PDB file of C-alpha atoms in Angstrom:
ATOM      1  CA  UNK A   1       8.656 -11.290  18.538  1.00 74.00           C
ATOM      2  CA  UNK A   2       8.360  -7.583  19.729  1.00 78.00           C
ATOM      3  CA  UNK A   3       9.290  -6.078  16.388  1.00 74.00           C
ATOM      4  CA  UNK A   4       6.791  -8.345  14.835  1.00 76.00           C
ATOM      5  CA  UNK A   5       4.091  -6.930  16.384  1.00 84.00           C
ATOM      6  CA  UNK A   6       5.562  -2.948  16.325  1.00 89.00           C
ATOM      7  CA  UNK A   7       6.293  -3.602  12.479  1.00 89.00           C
ATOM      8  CA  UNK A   8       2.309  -4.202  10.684  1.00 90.00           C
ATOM      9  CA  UNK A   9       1.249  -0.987  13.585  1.00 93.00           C
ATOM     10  CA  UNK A  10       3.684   0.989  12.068  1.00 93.00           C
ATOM     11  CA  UNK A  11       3.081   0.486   8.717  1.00 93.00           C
ATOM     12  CA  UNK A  12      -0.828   0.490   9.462  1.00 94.00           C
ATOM     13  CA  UNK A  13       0.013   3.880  10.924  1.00 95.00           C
ATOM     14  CA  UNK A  14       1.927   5.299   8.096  1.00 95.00           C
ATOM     15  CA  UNK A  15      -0.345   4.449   5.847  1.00 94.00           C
ATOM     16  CA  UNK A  16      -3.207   6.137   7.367  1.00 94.00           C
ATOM     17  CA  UNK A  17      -1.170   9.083   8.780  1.00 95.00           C
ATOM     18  CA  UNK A  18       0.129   9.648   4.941  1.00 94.00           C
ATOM     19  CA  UNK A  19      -3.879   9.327   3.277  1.00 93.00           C
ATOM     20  CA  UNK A  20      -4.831  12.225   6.613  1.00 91.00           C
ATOM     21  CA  UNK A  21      -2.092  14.031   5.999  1.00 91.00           C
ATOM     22  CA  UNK A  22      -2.388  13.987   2.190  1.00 89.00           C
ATOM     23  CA  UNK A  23       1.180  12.611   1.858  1.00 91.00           C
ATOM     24  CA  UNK A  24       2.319  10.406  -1.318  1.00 92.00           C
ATOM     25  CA  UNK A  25       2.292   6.749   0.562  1.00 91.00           C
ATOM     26  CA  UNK A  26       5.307   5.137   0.272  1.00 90.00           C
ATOM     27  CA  UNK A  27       4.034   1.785  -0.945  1.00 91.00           C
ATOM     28  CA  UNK A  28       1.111   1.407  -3.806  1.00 92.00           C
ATOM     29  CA  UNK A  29      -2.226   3.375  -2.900  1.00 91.00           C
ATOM     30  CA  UNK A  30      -4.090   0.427  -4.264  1.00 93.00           C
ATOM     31  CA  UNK A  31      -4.526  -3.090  -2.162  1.00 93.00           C
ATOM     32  CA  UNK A  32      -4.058  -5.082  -5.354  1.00 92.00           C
ATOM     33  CA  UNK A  33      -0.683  -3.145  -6.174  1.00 92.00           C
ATOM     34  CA  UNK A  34       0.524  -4.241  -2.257  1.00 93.00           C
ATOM     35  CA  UNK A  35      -0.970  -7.927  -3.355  1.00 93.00           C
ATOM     36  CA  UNK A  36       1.864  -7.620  -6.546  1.00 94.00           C
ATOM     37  CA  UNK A  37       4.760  -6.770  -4.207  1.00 94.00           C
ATOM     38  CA  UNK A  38       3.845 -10.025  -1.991  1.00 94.00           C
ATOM     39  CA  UNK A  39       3.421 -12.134  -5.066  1.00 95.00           C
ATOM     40  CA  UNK A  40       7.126 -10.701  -6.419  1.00 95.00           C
ATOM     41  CA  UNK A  41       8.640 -11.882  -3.284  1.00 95.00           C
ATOM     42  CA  UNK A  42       6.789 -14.881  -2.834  1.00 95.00           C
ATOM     43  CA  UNK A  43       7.902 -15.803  -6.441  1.00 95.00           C
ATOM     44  CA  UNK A  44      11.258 -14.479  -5.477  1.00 94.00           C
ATOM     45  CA  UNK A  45      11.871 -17.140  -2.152  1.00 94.00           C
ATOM     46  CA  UNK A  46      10.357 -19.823  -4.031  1.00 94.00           C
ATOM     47  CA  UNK A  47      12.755 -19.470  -6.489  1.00 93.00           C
ATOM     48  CA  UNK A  48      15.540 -19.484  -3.858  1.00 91.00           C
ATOM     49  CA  UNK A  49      14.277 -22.455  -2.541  1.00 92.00           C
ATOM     50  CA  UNK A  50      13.597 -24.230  -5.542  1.00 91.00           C
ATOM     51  CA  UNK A  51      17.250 -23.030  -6.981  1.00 88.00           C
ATOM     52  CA  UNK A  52      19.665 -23.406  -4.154  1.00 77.00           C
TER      53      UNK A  52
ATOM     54  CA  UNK B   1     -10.885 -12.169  -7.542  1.00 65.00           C
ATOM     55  CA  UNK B   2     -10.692 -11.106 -10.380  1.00 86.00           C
ATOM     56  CA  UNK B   3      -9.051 -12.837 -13.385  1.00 90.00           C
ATOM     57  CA  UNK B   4      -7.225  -9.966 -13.932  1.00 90.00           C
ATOM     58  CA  UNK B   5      -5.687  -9.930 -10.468  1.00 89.00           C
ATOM     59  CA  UNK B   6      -5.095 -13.750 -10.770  1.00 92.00           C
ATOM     60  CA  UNK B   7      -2.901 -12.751 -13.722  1.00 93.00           C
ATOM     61  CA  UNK B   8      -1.159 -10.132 -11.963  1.00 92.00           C
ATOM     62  CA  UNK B   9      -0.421 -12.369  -8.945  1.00 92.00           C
ATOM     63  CA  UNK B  10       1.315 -15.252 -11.216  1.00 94.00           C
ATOM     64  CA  UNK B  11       2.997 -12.038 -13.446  1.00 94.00           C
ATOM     65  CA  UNK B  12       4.502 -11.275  -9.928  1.00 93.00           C
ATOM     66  CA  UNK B  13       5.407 -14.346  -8.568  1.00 94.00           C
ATOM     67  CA  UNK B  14       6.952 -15.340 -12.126  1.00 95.00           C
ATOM     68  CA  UNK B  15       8.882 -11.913 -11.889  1.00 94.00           C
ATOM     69  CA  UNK B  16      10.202 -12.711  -8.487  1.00 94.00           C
ATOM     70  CA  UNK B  17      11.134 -16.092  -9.720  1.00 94.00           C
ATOM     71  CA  UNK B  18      12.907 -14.794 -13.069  1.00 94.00           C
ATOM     72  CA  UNK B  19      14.944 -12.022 -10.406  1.00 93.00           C
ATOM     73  CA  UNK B  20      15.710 -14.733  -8.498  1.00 93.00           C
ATOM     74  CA  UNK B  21      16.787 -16.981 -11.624  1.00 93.00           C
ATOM     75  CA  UNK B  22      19.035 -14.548 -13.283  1.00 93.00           C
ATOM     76  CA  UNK B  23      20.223 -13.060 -10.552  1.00 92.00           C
ATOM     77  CA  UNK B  24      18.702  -9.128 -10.665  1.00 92.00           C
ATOM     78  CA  UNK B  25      17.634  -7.528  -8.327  1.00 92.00           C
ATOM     79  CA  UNK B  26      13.740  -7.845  -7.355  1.00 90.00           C
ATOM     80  CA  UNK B  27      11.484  -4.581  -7.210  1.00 90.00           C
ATOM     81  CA  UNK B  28      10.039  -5.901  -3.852  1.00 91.00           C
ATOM     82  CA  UNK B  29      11.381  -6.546  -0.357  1.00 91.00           C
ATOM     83  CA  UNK B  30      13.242  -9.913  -0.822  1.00 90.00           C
ATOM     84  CA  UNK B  31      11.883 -10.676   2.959  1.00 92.00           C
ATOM     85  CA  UNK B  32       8.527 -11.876   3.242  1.00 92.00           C
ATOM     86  CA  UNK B  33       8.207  -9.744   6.718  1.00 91.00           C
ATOM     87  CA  UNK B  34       8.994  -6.434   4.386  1.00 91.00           C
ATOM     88  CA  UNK B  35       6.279  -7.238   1.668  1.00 93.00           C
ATOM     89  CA  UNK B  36       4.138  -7.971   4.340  1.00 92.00           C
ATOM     90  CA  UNK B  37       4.751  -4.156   5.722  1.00 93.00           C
ATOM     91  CA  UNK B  38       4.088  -3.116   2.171  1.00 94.00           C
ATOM     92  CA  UNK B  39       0.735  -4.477   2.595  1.00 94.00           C
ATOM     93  CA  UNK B  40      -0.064  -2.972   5.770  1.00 95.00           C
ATOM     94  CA  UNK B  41       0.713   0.031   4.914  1.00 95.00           C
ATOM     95  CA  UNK B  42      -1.601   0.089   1.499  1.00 95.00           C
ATOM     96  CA  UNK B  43      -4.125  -1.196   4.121  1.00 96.00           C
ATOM     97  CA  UNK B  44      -3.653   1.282   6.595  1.00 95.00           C
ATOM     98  CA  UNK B  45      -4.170   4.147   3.549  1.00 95.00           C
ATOM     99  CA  UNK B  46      -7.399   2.312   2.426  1.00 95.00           C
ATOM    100  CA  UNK B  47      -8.631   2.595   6.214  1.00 95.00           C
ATOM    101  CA  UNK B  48      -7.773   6.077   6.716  1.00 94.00           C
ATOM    102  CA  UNK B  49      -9.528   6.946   3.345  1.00 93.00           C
ATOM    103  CA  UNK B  50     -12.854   5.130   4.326  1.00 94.00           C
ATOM    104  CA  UNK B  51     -12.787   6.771   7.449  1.00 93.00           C
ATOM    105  CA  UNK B  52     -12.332  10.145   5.521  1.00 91.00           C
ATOM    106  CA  UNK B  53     -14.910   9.182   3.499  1.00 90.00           C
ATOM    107  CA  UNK B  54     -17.556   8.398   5.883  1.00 92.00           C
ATOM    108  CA  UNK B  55     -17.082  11.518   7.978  1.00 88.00           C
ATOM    109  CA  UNK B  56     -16.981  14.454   5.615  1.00 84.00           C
ATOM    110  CA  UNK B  57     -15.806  18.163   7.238  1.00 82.00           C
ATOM    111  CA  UNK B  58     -18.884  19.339   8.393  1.00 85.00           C
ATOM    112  CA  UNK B  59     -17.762  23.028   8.620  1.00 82.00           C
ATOM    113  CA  UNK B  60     -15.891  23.525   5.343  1.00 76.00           C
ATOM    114  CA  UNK B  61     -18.324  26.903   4.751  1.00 75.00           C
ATOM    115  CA  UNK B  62     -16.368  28.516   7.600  1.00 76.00           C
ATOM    116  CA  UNK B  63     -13.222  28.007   6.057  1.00 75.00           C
ATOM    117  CA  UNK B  64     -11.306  30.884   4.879  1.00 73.00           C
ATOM    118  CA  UNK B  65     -10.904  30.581   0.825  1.00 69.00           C
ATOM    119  CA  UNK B  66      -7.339  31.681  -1.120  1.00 72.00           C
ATOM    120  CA  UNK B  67      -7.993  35.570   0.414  1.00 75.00           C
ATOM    121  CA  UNK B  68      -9.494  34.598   3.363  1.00 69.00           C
ATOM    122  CA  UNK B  69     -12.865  35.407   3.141  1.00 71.00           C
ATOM    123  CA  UNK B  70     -15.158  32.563   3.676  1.00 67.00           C
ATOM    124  CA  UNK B  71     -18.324  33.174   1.301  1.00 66.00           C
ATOM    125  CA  UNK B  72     -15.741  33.325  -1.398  1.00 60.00           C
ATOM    126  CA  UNK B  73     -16.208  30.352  -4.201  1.00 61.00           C
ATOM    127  CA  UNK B  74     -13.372  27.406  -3.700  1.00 56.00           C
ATOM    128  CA  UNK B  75     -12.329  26.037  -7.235  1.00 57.00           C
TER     129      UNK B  75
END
């Protein structure tokens, strides 16, 4: 439960500490891009459920 | 939303599916936790760049240019 809570902080954290710092962000600079990666998985474990 | 972004959504989820299908590996975290993180992080950029942009550096002019002097022209 812990870790679930640390994790999104974290990644909020990197995220902002990488745009102040001027770092390249290890995830897409662009909300829609992040909205992709869900939608991959998403397709991804429905198609784990649906397939076996 | 966009319809554009409605089309990327289903491209992604049919992607996911397809990986999953054939058996490839997926370009994404195959957790939902991980693409969650994904998300936070893009989220956490996009906050740290409004913030940047609503509070511009308000003494740039004293900053030192390539050489050092500060009336010198930044490119």
């Amino acid at each position: 439960m812990m870790e679930l809570l640390v994790g999104p902080v974290l990644a909020l954290a990197i995220g902002a500490g990488c745009r102040l710092l001027d770092i390249p962000l290890p995830a897409p600079p662009k909300l829609q891009g992040a909205l992709l990666v869900l939608a991959m998985t998403v397709g991804y474990l429905l198609g784990d459920h649906l397939l076996g | 939303m966009s319809w554009k972004l409605g089309v990327g959504l289903l491209l992604g989820l049919a992607i996911g599916f397809g990986c999953r299908w054939l058996g490839i590996p997926v370009p994404a975290p195959p957790v939902l936790v991980g693409a969650s993180l994904v998300v936070a992080m893009t989220s956490g950029y996009l906050l740290a760049d409004n913030f940047i942009a609503a509070h511009p550096a308000r003494h740039r002019h004293d900053c030192g240019g390539p050489s050092g002097d500060t009336k010198e022209p930044r490119t």
